[in-house]
Structure formats: structure tokens, C-alpha cells
Short mmCIF file of C-alpha atoms in Angstrom, two decimals:
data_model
loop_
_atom_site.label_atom_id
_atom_site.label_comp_id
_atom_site.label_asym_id
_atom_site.label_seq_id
_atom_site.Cartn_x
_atom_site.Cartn_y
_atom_site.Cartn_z
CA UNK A 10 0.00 0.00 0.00
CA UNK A 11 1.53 3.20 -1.12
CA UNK A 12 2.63 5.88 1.52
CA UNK A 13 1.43 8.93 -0.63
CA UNK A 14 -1.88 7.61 -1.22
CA UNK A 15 -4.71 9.70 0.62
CA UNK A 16 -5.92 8.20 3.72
CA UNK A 17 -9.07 7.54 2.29
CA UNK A 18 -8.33 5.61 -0.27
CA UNK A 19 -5.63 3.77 1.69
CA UNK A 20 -8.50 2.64 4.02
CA UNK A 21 -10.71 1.67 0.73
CA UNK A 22 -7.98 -0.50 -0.44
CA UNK A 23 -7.46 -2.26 3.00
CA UNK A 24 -11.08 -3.15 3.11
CA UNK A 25 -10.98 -3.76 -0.32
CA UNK A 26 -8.03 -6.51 0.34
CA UNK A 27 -8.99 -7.91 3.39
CA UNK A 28 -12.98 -8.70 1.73
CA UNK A 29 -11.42 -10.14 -1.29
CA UNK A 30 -9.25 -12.03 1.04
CA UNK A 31 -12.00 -13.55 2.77
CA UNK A 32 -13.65 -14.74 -0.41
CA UNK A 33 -10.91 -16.58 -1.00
CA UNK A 34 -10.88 -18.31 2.26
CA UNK A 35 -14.77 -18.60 2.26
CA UNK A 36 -14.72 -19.94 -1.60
CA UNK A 37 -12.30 -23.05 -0.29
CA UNK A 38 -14.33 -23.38 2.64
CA UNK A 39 -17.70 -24.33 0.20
CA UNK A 40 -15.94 -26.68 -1.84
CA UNK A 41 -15.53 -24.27 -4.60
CA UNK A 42 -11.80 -24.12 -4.96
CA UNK A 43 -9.45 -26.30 -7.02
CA UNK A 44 -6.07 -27.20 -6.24
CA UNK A 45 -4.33 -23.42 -6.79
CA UNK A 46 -6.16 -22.14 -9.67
CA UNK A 47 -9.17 -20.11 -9.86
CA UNK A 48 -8.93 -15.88 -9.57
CA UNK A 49 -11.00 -13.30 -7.93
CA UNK A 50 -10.49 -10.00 -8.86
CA UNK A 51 -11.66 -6.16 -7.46
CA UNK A 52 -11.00 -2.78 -8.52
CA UNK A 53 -9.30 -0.50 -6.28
CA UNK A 54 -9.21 3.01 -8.27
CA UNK A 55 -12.42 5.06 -9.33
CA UNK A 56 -11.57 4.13 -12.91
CA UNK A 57 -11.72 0.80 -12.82
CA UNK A 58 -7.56 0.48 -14.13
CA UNK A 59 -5.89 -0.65 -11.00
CA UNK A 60 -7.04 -3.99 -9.85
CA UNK A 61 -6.23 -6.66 -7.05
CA UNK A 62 -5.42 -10.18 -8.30
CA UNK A 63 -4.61 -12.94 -6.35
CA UNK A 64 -0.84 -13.91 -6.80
CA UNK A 65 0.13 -16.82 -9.17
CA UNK A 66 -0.79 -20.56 -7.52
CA UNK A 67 -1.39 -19.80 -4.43
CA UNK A 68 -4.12 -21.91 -2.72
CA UNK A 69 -7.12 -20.16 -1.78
CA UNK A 70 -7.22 -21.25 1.77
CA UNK A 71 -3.86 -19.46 2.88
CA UNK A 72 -4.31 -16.11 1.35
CA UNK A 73 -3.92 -13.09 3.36
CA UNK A 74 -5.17 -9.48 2.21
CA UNK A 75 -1.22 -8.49 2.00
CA UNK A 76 -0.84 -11.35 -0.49
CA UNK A 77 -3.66 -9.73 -3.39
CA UNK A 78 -1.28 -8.51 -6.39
CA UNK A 79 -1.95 -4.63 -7.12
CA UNK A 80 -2.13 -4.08 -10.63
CA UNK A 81 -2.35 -1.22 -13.63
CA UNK A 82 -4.49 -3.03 -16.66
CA UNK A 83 -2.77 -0.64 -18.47
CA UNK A 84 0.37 -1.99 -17.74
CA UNK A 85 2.16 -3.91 -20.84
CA UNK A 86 4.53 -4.98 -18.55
CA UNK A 87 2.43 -7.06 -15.71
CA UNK A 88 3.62 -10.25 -17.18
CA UNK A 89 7.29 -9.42 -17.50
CA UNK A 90 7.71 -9.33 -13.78
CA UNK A 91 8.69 -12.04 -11.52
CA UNK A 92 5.89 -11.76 -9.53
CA UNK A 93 3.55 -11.45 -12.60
CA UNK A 94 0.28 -13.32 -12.01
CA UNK A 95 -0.83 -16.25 -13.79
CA UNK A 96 -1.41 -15.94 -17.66
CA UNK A 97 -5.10 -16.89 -17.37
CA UNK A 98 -5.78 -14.38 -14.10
CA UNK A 99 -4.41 -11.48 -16.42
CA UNK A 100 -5.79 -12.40 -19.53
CA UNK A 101 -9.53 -13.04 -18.03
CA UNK A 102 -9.18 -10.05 -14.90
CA UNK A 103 -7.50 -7.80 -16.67
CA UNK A 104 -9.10 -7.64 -19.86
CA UNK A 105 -12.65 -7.58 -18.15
CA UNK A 106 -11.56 -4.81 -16.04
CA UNK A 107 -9.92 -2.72 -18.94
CA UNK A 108 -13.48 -3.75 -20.66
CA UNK A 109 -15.80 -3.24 -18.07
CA UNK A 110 -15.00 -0.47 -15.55
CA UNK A 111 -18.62 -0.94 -14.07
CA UNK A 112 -17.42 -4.31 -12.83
CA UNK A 113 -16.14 -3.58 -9.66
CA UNK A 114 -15.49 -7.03 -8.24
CA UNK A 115 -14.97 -10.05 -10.55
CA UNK A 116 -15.29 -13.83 -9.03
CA UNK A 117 -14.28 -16.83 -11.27
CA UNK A 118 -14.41 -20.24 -9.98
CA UNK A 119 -15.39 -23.88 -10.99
CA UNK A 120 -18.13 -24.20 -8.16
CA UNK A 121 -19.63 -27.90 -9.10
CA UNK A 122 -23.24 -27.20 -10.17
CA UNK A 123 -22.55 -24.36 -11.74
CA UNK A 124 -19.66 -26.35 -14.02
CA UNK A 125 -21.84 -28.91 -14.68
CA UNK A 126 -24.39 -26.67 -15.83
CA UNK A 127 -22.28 -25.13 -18.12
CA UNK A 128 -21.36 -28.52 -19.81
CA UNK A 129 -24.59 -29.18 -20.84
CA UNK A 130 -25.20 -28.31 -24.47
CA UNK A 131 -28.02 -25.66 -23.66
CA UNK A 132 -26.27 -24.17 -20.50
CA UNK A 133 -29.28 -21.66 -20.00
CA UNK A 134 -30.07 -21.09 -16.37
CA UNK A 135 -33.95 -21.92 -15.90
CA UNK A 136 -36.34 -19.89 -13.74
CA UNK A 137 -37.60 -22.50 -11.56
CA UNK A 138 -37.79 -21.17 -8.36
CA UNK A 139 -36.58 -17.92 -6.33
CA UNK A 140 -32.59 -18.81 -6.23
CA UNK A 141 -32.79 -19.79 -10.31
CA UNK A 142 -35.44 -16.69 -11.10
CA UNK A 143 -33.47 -14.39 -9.26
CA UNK A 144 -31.05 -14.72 -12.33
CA UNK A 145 -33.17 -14.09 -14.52
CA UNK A 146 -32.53 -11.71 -17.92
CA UNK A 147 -28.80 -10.98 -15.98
CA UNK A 148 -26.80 -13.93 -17.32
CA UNK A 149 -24.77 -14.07 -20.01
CA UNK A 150 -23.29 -16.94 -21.81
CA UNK A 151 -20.18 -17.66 -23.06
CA UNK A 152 -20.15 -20.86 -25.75
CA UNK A 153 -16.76 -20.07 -27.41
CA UNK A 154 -14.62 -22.57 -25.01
CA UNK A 155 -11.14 -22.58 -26.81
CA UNK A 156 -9.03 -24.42 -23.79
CA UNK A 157 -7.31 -22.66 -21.20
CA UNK A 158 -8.42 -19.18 -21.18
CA UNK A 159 -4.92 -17.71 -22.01
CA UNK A 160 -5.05 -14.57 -24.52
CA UNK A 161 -6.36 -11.30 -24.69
CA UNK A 162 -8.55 -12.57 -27.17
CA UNK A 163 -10.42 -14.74 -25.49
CA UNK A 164 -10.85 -11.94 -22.27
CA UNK A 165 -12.52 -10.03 -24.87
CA UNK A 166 -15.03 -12.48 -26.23
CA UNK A 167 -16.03 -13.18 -22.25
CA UNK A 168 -16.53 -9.08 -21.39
CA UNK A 169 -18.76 -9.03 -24.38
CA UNK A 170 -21.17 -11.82 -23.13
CA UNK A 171 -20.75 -10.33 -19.01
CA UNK A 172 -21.65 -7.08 -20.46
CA UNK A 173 -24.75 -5.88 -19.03
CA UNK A 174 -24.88 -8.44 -16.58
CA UNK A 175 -24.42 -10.12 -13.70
CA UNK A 176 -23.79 -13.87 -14.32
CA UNK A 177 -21.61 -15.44 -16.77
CA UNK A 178 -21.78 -19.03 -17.44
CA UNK A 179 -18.52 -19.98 -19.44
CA UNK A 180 -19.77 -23.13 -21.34
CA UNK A 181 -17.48 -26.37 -20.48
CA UNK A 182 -16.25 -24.60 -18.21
CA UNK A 183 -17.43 -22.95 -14.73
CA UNK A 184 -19.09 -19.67 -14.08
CA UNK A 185 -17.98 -15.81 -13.29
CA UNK A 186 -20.04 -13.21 -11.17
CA UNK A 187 -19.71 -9.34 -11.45
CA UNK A 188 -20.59 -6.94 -8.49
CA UNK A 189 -20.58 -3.77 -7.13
CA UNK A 190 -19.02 -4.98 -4.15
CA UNK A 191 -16.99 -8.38 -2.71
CA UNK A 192 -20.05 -8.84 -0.59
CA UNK A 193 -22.66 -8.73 -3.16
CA UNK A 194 -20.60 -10.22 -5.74
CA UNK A 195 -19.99 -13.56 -3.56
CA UNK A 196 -23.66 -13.14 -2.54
CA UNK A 197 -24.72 -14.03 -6.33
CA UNK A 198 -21.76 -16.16 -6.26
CA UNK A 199 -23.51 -18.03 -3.72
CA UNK A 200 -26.82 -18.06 -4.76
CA UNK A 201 -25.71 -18.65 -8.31
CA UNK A 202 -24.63 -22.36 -7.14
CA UNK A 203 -27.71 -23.10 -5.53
CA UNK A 204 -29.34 -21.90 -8.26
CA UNK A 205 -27.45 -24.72 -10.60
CA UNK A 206 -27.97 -27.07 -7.96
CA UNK A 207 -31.72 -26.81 -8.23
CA UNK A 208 -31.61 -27.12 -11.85
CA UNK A 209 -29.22 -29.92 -12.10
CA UNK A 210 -30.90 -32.19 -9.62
CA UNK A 211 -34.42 -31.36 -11.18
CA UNK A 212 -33.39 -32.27 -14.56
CA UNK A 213 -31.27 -35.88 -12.68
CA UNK A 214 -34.84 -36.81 -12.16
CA UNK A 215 -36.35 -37.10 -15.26
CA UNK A 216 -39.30 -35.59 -14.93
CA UNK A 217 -40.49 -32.34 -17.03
CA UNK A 218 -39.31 -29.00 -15.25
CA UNK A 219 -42.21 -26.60 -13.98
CA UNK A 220 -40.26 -23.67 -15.51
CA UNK A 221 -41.85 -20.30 -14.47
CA UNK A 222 -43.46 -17.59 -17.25
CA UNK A 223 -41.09 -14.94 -18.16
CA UNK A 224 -43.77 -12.51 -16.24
CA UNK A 225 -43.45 -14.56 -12.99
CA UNK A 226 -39.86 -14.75 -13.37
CA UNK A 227 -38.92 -11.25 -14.01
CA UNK A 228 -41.94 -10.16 -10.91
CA UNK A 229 -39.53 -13.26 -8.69
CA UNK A 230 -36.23 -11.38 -10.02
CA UNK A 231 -37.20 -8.09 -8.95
CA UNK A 232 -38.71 -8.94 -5.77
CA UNK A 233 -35.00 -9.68 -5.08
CA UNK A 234 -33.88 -6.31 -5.50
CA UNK A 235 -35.03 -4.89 -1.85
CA UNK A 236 -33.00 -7.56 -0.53
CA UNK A 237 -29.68 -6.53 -1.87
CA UNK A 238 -28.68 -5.59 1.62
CA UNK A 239 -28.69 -9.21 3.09
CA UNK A 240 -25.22 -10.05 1.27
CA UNK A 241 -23.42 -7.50 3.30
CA UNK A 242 -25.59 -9.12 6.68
CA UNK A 243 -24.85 -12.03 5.10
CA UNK A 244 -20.76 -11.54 4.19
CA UNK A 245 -20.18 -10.48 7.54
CA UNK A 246 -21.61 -13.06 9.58
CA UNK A 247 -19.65 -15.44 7.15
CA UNK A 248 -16.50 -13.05 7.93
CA UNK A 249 -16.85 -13.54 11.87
CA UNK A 250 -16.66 -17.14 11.57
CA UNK A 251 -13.30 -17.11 9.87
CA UNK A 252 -11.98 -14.87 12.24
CA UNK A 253 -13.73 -17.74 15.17
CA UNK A 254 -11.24 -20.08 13.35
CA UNK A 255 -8.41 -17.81 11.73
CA UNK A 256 -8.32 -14.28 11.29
CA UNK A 257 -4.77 -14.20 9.44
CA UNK A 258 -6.75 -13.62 6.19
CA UNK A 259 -6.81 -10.22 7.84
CA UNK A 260 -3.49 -9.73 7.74
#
């Protein structure tokens, strides 16, 4: 954390650090990490150009809010560096943050339900119930699965299909979430893999799906809105039982 930087926005940026820090811990702690890969992502400046990036292969469960890479996404030289991140976090992160400024947080991760859902061959997130409905018209999709997610290239094709929304499902391969904040952004995070649960074990039975009118479903998506405050209730309650069992992510 720079010296010169106004108090302010020093304080921002350790809040900043220490939520996306807990993600980390929180997304291991749901069974959502895998091995060392997987990147979360937040933007620190007003502008949307300097990001935090967790450091190359380290596991989710020991990161500490000192840890979180501070980036430029203007920076041609980010890679160069030995402490560059990993090709995929830069090429994904930073080309969705130099895309979409309005993305303030960005959470990638192979959560199981939602990665199964996106290897079906119509990935489409159903409005079922609340958790799926409360998706509804703010997911994108992403079809255009290449491999590894390694070029600037394929960053761009995935900010085109996340524009405009919340949700991205990345077919045959997992999901990303955009948000204002950590909290709300692991909030849909959250929901979003219950939401694939729901659909996945529906469909493992057989039977036809009660899908929900587009009118019901939009009515069940914006009944969510007055609720946006529960992810910060929510993200802190989770955040006091890390520090019950560990509160280094703090440091």
C-alpha cells in the first residue's frame, strides 16, 4: 500500500483486500476451490484500471489481504515481472476490467453445479424457483470454449457476453459473477450455485421442469432487489466465523 496515497483511499484499499481475502478463504471453505487455480479480482481506483489479483498458484485457503497482487491493466509490462500473475488471471481479470470499468469485483471459480451446468449443451439457467429466477434476464453466456483461457482474445469475447450483466456461465467450463461490491458479488456467487444445484438435480430426475413464465420470473427477479442488503448481513456473519477459526486472512 503506497505511503502517498490519501488516507481515504488507503483505508478503501485495506477493506478492499482484506474482503477479497475472505472470499478466498470462504470460496475453499464451500468446496468451490481447485487445487491453486481459480482468480477473484476487485477494482481498487475510481476508474476501474488498478485492480487486485490474487498472486500466481497460491491456494485459496492461505491467502492473506497483504498477499492480493496490485495491478495497472494498463500496464504492458504485468507479465514481464517475476511476480507477474498467472497468464489466465491477467488475460480473463485484466481484460474484463480494462473492458468493463462498471465491474467492480470479478469472481471466477469452478463451483460444481454451476460447471456442470455449463457442460450441458443448452447451459441456460432456468427460472424455476426464487434462487434460479433471481437470475433471470442478468446472465450471459459464453459458448466459445477454446481451452485454457490464455489470450487477450479470449478476455474479450467473455466481457462481451458479461456485459450488461451479472452472471456469466462460461460453457465447459465454470461460471464468473460481477458486483458492485466483494459482498454482493460472492452473494450471487452463492446463490448462483444453488441456483445450478436446483436445476441440475431437477433435470437428474427425469421428470419435465415446472419452468416459471417470463412474467413470474422477471416479478420473482425483482422482488429480489429490496434484498440486496442481506449479502453484506450475510458476508459479515460469514467473515466472523473465519476470524472464530483464523483471522490471518486479515493480515
Amino acid at each position: 500500500m503506497s505511503k502517498d496515497m490519501p488516507l481515504e483511499e488507503a483505508q478503501s484499499e485495506e477493506i478492499l483486500r482484506q474482503d477479497l481475502a475472505a472470499a478466498f478463504r470462504l470460496c475453499h471453505r464451500f468446496g468451490w476451490s481447485e487445487s491453486v487455480s481459480n482468480h477473484f479480482s476487485a477494482a481498487v481506483s475510481a476508474d476501474g484500471r488498478q485492480i487486485l489479483l490474487n498472486p500466481r498458484w497460491q491456494h485459496f485457503a492461505t491467502l492473506k489481504a497483504s498477499d492480493l497482487l496490485l495491478l495497472d491493466v494498463d500496464d504492458p509490462e504485468v507479465m514481464t515481472r517475476p511476480d507477474a500473475p498467472d497468464p489466465s488471471a491477467w488475460a480473463v481479470h485484466g481484460t474484463l476490467h480494462r473492458e468493463l470499468p462498471e465491474a467492480r469485483v470479478i469472481l471466477h471459480c469452478h463451483s460444481p453445479y454451476a460447471t456442470a451446468l455449463a457442460c450441458l449443451k443448452d447451459p441456460t439457467l432456468l427460472p424455476l424457483d426464487n434462487n434460479t429466477a433471481r437470475f433471470f434476464g442478468k446472465t450471459g453466456y459464453d459458448l466459445e470454449f477454446g481451452g485454457i483461457s490464455d489470450s487477450a482474445e479470449e478476455g474479450a469475447h467473455l466481457a462481451r457476453a458479461m456485459k450488461g450483466n451479472i452472471a456469466l456461465v462460461m460453457g465447459n467450463h465454470g461460471v464468473s459473477i460481477a458486483g458492485s461490491s466483494v459482498a454482493r458479488a460472492f452473494e450471487d456467487l452463492y446463490f448462483f450455485e444453488k441456483a445450478a444445484q436446483t436445476q441440475i438435480l431437477a433435470l437428474s430426475t427425469g421428470q419435465p421442469l415446472a419452468v416459471l413464465s417470463d412474467e413470474v420470473a422477471q416479478k420473482t427477479a425483482d422482488g429480489w432487489l429490496p434484498y440486496a442488503g442481506a449479502a453484506d448481513r450475510h458476508f459479515d456473519y460469514l467473515k466472523a466465523t473465519l476470524d472464530a477459526e483464523d483471522p490471518s486472512w486479515r493480515e
